[in-house]
XYZ file of C-alpha atoms in Angstrom:
528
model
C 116.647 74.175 101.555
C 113.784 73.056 99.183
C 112.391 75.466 96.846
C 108.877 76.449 98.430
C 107.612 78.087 95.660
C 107.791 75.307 92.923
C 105.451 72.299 94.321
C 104.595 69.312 91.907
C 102.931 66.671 93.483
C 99.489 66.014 92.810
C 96.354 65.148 95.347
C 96.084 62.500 97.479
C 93.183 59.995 96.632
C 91.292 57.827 99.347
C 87.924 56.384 99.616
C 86.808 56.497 103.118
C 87.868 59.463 105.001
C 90.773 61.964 104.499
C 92.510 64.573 106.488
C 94.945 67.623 105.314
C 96.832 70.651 107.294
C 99.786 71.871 107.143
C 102.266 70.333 109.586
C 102.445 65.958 108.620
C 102.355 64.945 112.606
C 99.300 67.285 112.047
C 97.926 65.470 109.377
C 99.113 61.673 111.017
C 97.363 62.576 114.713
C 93.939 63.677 112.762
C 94.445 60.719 110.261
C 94.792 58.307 113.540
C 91.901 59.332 114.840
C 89.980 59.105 111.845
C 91.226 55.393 111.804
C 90.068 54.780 115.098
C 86.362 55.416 114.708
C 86.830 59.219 115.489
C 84.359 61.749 113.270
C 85.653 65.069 111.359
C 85.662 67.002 114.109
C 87.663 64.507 116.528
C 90.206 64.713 113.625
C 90.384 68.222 113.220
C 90.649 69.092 116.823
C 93.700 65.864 117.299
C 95.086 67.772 114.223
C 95.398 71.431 115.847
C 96.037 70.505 118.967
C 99.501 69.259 117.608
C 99.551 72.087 115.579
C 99.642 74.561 118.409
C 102.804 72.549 119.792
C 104.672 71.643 116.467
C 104.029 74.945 114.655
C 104.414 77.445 117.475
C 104.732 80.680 115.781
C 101.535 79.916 113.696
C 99.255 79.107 116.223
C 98.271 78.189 119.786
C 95.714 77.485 122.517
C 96.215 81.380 123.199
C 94.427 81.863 120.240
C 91.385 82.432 118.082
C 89.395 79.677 115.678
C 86.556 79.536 113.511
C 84.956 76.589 111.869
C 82.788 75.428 108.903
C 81.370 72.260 110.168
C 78.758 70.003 107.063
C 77.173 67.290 108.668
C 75.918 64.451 106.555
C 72.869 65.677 105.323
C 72.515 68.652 107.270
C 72.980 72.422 107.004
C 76.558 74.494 107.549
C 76.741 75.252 110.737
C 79.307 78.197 111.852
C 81.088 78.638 114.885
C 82.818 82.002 115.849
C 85.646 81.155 118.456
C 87.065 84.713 118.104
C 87.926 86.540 121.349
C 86.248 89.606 122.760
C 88.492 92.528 124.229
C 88.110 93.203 127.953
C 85.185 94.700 129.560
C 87.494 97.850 130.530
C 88.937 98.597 127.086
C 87.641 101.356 125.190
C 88.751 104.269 122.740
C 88.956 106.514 125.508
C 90.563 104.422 128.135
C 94.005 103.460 126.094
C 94.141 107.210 124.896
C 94.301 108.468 128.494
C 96.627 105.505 128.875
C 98.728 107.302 126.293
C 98.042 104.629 123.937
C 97.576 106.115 120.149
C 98.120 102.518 118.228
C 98.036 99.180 119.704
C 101.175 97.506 118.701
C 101.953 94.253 118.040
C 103.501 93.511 121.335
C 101.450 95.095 123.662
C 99.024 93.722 126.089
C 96.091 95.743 124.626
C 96.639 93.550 121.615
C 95.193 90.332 123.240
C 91.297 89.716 123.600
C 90.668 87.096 125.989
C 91.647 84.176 123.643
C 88.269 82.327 122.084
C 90.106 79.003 120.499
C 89.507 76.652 123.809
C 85.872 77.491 123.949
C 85.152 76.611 120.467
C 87.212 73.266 120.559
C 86.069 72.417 123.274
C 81.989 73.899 122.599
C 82.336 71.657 119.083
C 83.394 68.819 120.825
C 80.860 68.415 123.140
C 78.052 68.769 120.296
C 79.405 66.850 117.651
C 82.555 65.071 118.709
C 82.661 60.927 119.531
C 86.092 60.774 121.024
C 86.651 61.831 124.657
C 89.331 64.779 124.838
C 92.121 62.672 126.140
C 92.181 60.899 123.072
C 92.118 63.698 120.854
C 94.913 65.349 122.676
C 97.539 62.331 123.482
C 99.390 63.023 120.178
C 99.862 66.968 121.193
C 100.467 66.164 124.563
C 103.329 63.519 123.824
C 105.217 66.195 121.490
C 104.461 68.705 123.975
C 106.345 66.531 126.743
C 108.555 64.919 124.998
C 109.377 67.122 122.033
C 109.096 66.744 118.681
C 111.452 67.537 115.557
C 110.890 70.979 114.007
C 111.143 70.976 110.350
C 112.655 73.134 107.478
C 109.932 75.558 107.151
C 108.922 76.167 110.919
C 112.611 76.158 111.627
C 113.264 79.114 108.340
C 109.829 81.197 109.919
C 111.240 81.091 113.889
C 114.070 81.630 112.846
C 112.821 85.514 112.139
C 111.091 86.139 114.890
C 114.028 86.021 117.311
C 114.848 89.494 118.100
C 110.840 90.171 119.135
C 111.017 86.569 121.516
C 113.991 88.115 123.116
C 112.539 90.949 124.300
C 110.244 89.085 126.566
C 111.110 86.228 129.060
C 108.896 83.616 129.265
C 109.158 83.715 125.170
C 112.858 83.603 125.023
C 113.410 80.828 127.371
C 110.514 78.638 125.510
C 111.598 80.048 122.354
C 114.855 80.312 121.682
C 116.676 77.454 123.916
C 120.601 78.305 124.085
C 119.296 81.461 122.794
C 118.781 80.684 119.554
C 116.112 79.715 117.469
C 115.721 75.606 117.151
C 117.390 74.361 113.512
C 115.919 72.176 111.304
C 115.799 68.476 112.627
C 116.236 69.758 116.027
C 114.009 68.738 118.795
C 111.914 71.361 120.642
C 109.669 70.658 123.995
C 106.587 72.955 125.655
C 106.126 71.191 128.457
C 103.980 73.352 130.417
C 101.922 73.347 127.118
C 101.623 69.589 128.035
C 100.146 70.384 131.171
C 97.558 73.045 129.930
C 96.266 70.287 127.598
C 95.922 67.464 130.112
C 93.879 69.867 132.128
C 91.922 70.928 129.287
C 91.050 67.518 128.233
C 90.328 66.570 131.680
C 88.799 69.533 132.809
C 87.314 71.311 129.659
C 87.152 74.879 128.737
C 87.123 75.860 132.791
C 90.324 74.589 132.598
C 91.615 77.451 130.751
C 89.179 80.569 131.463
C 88.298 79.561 135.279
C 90.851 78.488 138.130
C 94.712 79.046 138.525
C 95.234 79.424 134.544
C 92.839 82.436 134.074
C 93.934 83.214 137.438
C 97.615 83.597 136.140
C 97.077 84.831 132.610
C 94.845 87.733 133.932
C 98.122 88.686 136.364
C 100.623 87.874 133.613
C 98.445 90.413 131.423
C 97.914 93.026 134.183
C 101.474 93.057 134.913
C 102.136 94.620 131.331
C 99.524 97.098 131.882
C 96.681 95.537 130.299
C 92.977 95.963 131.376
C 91.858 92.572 131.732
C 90.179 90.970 134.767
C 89.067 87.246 135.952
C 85.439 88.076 134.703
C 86.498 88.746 131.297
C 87.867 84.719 131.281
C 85.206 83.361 133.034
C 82.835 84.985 130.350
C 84.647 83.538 127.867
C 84.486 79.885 128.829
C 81.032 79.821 126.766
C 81.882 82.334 124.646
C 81.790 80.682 121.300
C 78.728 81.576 119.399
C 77.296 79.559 116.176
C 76.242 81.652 113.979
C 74.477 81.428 110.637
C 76.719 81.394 107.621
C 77.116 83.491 104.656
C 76.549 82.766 101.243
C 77.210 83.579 97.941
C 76.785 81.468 94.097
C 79.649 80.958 91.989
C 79.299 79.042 88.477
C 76.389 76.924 89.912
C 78.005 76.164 92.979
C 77.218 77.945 96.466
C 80.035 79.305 98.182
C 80.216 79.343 102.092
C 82.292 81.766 104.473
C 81.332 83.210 108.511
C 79.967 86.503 108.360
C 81.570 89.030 110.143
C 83.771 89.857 112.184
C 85.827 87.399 109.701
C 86.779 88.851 106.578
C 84.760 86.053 104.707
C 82.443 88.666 103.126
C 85.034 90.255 101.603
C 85.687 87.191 99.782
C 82.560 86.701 98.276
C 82.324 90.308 97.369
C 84.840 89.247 94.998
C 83.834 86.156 93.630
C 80.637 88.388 92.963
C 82.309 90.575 91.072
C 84.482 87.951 89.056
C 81.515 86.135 88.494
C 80.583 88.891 85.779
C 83.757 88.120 83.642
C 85.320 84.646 81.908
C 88.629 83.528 84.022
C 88.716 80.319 81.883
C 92.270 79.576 80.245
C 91.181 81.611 76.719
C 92.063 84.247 79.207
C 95.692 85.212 79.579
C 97.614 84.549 82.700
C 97.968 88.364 82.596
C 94.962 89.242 82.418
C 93.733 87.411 84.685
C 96.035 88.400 87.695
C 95.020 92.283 86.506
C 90.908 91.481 87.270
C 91.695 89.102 90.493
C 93.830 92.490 91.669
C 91.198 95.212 91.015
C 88.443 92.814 92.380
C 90.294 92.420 95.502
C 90.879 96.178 95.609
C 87.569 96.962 95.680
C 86.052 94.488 98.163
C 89.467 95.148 100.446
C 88.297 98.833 100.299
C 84.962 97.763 101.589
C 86.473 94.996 104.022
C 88.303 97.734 106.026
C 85.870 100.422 105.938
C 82.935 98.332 107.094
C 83.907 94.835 108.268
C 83.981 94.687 112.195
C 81.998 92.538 115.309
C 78.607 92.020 113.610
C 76.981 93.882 116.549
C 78.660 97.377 115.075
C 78.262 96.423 111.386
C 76.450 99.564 109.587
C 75.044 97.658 106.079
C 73.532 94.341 106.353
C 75.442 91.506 104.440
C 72.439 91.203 102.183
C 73.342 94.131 100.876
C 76.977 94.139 100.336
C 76.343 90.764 98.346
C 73.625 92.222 96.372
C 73.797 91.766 92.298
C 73.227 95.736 92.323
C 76.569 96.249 94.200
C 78.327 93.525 92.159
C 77.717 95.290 89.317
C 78.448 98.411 90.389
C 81.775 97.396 91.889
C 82.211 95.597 88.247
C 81.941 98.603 86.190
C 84.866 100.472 88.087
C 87.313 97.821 86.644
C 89.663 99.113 83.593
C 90.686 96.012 81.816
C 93.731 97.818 80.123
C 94.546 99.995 83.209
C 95.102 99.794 87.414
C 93.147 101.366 89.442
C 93.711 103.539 92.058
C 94.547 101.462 95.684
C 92.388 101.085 97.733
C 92.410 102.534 101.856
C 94.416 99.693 104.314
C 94.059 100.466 107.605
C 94.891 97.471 109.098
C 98.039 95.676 109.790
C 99.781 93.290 108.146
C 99.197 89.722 109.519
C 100.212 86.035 108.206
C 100.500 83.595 110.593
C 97.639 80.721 110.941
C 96.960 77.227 110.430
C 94.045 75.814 108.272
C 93.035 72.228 108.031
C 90.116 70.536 106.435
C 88.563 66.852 106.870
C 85.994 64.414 105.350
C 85.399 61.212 107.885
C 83.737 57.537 106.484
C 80.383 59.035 107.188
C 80.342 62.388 105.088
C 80.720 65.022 107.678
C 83.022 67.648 106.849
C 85.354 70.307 108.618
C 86.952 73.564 107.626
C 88.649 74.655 110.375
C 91.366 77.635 111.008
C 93.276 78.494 114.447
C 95.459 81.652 114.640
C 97.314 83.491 117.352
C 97.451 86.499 114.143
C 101.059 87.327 113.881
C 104.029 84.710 114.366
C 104.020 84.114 117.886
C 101.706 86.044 118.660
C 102.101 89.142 120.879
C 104.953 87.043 121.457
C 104.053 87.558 125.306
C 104.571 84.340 126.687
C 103.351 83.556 130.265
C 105.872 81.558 132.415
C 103.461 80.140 134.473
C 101.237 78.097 132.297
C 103.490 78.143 128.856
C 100.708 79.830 126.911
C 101.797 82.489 124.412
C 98.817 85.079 123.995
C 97.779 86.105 120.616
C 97.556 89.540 119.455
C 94.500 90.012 117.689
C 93.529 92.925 119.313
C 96.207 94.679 117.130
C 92.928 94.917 114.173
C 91.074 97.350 116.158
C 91.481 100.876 115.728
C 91.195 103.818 117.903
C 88.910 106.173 115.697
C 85.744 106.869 117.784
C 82.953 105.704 115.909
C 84.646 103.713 113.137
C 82.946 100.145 113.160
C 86.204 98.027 114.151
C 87.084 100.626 116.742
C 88.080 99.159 120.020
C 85.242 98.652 122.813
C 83.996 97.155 125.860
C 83.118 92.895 125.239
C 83.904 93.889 121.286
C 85.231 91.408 118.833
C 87.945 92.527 116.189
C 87.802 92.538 112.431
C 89.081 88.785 111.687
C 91.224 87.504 108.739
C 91.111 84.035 109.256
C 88.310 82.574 107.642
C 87.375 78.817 106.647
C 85.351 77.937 103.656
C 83.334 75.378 102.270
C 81.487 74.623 99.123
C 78.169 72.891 98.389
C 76.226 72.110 95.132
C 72.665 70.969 95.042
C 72.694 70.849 99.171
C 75.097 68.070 99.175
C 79.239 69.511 99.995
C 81.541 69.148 97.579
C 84.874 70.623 99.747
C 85.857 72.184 102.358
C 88.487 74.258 101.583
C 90.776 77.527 103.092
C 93.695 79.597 102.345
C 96.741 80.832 105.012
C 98.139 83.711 104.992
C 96.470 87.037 106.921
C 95.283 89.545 104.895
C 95.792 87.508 101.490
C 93.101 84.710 102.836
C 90.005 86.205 101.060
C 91.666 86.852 97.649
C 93.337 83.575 98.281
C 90.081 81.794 98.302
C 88.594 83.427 95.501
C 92.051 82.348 93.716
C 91.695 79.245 94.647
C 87.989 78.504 93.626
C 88.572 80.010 90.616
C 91.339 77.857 89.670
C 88.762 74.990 90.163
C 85.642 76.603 88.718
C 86.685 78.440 85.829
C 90.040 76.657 84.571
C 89.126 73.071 85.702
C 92.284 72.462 88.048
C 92.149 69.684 90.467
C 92.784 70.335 93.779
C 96.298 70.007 94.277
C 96.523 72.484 91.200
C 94.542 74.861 91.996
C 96.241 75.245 95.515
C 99.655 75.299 93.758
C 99.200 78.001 91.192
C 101.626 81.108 91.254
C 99.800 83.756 93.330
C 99.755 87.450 93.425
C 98.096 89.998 95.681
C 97.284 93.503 95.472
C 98.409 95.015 98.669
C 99.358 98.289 100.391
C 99.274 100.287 96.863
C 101.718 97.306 95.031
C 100.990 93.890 93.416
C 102.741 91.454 95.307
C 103.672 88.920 92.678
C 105.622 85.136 92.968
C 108.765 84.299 90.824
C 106.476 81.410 89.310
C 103.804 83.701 87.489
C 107.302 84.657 84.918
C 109.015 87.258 83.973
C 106.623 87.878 80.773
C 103.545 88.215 82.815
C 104.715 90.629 85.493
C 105.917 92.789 82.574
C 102.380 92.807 80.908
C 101.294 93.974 84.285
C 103.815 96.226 85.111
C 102.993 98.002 81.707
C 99.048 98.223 82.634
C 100.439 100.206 85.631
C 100.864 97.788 88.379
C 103.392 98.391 91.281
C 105.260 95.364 91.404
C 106.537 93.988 94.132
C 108.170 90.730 93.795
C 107.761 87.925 96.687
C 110.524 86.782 98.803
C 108.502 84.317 100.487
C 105.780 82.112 99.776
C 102.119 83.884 99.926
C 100.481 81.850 102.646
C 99.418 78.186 102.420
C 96.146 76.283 101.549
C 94.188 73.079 101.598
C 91.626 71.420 100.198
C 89.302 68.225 99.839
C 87.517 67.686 97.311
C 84.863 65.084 97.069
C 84.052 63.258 94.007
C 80.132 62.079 94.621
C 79.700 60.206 91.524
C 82.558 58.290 92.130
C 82.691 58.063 95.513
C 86.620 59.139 95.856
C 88.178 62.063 97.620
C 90.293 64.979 96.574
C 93.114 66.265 98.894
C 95.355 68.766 98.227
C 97.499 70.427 100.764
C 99.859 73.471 100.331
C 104.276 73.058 99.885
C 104.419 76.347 100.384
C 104.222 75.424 103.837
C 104.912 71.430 105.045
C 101.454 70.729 104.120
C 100.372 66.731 103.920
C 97.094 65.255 102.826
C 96.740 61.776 104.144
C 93.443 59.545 104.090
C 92.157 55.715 103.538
């Protein structure tokens, strides 16, 4: 078993177009299609529809997206593919259901997944490729199976006593009732189905007809509260929205506003911004500010992020140089603070990929079913494992994220993209649940104020200031998680990788591109 938290390679270089993710059939199907005349977006949506078959417990077509999409010369568009909970569901209705949290598992957990209607809404306003193209690689693995390799196989292999517990999961998977090794092959083929009809059909395919039809009966049969209308409203359902911005070092910084957790990202970067991260700084002391930054904006993130219709300050504000500053004078450089509230749970499991085609159009783009397989509830009708999103709502009456009718959760997946002078410069994101907005801030300020490259930046130790400890990687050394440990840090040391990442880069002057793509995971950067 490699050693996933010492990577070493550096970024892959091309000219023309470039593609990276974090499975390499991933990476190859988006990299085809770039090849073959196909634009970012055909890429990225070849690249996750293998990723929903090859990395299983990561994500899936029962899940959630959003994208970052440049076009050449234009403005960032956003695109929230995050589901909505049924029209039934309310504070009041699961507590007379006897429902006081909504677990992991449970069918309360899944909003009528949004990821179809955004692929498919993106594709049909920017794509070139029909959908059968796009999806022949995914389908083929789907069908036909396709080898599962060392990390998938290490992360599955964990999940088995929740797949057990439900049967359509268990006999998809864990074949021979056991989890798949790596080098073994692994088939969906009722997946395979699902995306035939999909490409052939379109979003109806999934949220009209006899798969709606049997997801809505799969869910009612666990108790949950959803109905036929709830699908058929979502086979439109994805909604662009206007971005969010924030500057960093000269450079303008873009995220989805809420109900992603974006903002809380550039809350930090807004309060980093106020302090020099460059390498006269100790390693250190550096980890101690990224920490209390993310404190603070975490504190804010789960006290006030939720569906922007329930949102109760504008963004403007919460990005304002007033509260920057004020969130920068609560940080003792010598000292830890006090941790912040966490309300929500802990999630990890996503995929992010990014492209750059021959033409200049860019992609950040993220897919999640939240935690590894999802609610693991697995319907053995259509082969579709349901997310379990849901499981970010709360049931406090009045609290913004608080579960209601048509109501979109609080979101940690989030894409991100960078610009400078109106022309993008990468497009760029960060696995790994709740860690994604620190992560990006991490990761851009590895670029912007220590001059990494790409590949760098995305492979520096990592740390993250969670649940009251400071969750800390082998690779930051035993030196510097003593200095923090003595400015009162909780330490916590990793057992496993913090999330994944990648990156492009692009070079203007030069006219090269930048890709960097996370070992933490079995990320690959590929391009021409």
């Amino acid at each position: 078993m490699r050693d996933f938290f010492r990577p070493g390679r550096g970024p892959t270089l091309a000219g023309e177009a470039t593609i990276a993710t974090s499975h390499p059939l991933a990476t190859a199907a988006g990299l085809d299609v770039l090849a073959c005349g196909g634009n970012a977006v055909d890429a990225a949506i070849a690249a996750v529809a293998v990723q929903c078959v090859v990395e299983p417990h990561m994500t899936g077509i029962g899940g959630d997206c959003f994208v970052l999409y440049a076009p050449a010369g234009g403005e960032v568009l956003a695109l929230n593919g995050s589901g909505r909970a049924p029209a039934a569901a309310s504070v009041g209705r699961l507590k007379d259901l006897g429902v006081s949290t909504i677990e992991r598992t449970s069918p309360h957990a899944v909003t009528v997944p949004g990821a179809i209607a955004a692929w498919t809404k993106l594709h049909r306003d920017h794509g070139r490729l029909p959908l059968e193209r796009l999806f022949a690689r995914a389908i083929a693995y789907a069908e036909n199976g396709y080898p599962v390799t060392a990390r998938v196989a290490l992360d599955w292999a964990e999940e088995v006593p929740l797949l057990a517990r439900d049967a359509g999961a268990k006999t998809v998977f864990l074949p021979g009732g056991r989890a798949p090794t790596e080098g073994e092959r692994h088939a969906q083929p009722l997946l395979g189905q699902r995306l035939r009809e999909i490409a052939r059909d379109g979003a109806a395919a999934f949220y009209l007809g006899r798969t709606a039809e049997s997801l809505v009966r799969f869910l009612y049969g666990l108790g949950g509260l959803h109905t036929l209308e709830d699908f058929a409203d979502a086979a439109d359902g994805a909604d662009y929205v206007t971005p969010i911005v924030t500057s960093y070092h000269g450079y303008d910084v873009y995220e989805c506003p809420p109900n992603g957790q974006g903002l809380a990202a550039l809350m930090m970067l807004n309060v980093l911004a106020g302090f020099d991260l460059s390498e006269k700084l100790p390693l250190a002391e550096r980890v101690h500010l990224h920490a209390e930054a993310t404190k603070l904006a975490y504190h804010h993130r789960d006290a006030l992020i939720a569906d922007p219709a329930h949102l109760p300050y504008p963004v403007e504000q919460l990005l304002s140089d007033e509260v920057a500053h004020a969130l920068r004078g609560r940080i003792d450089m010598g000292q830890a603070g006090a941790p912040a509230l966490w309300h929500e749970p802990e999630h990890r499991d996503t995929v992010y990929l990014c492209a750059v085609d021959r033409d200049g159009n860019a992609i950040s783009f993220i897919n999640s079913i939240f935690h590894a397989f999802g609610s693991t509830r697995l319907d053995p009708k259509t082969g579709i494992v349901l997310h379990n999103r849901g499981a970010s709502f709360n049931l406090i009456e009045g609290h913004p994220n608080a579960i209601a009718p048509r109501k979109r959760p609080m979101h940690t997946i989030i894409p991100g993209l960078l610009r400078r002078g109106g022309r993008t410069v990468a497009p760029f994101g960060v696995m790994g649940g709740h860690y994604q907005a620190a992560g990006h801030a991490a990761f851009l300020s590895g670029m912007l104020d220590r001059g990494l490259d790409v590949q760098a930046a995305l492979d520096a130790p990592r740390s993250f200031a969670f649940n009251g400890v400071l969750e800390v990687e082998p690779t930051l050394g035993e030196s510097v998680i003593a200095a923090l440990a003595a400015k009162g840090h909780a330490i916590k040391p990793r057992t496993s990788p913090l999330g994944g990442g990648q990156a492009i880069w692009i070079d203007h002057a030069r006219g090269v591109l930048h890709a960097g793509s996370d070992q933490r995971k079995d990320g690959c950067a590929l391009g021409f």
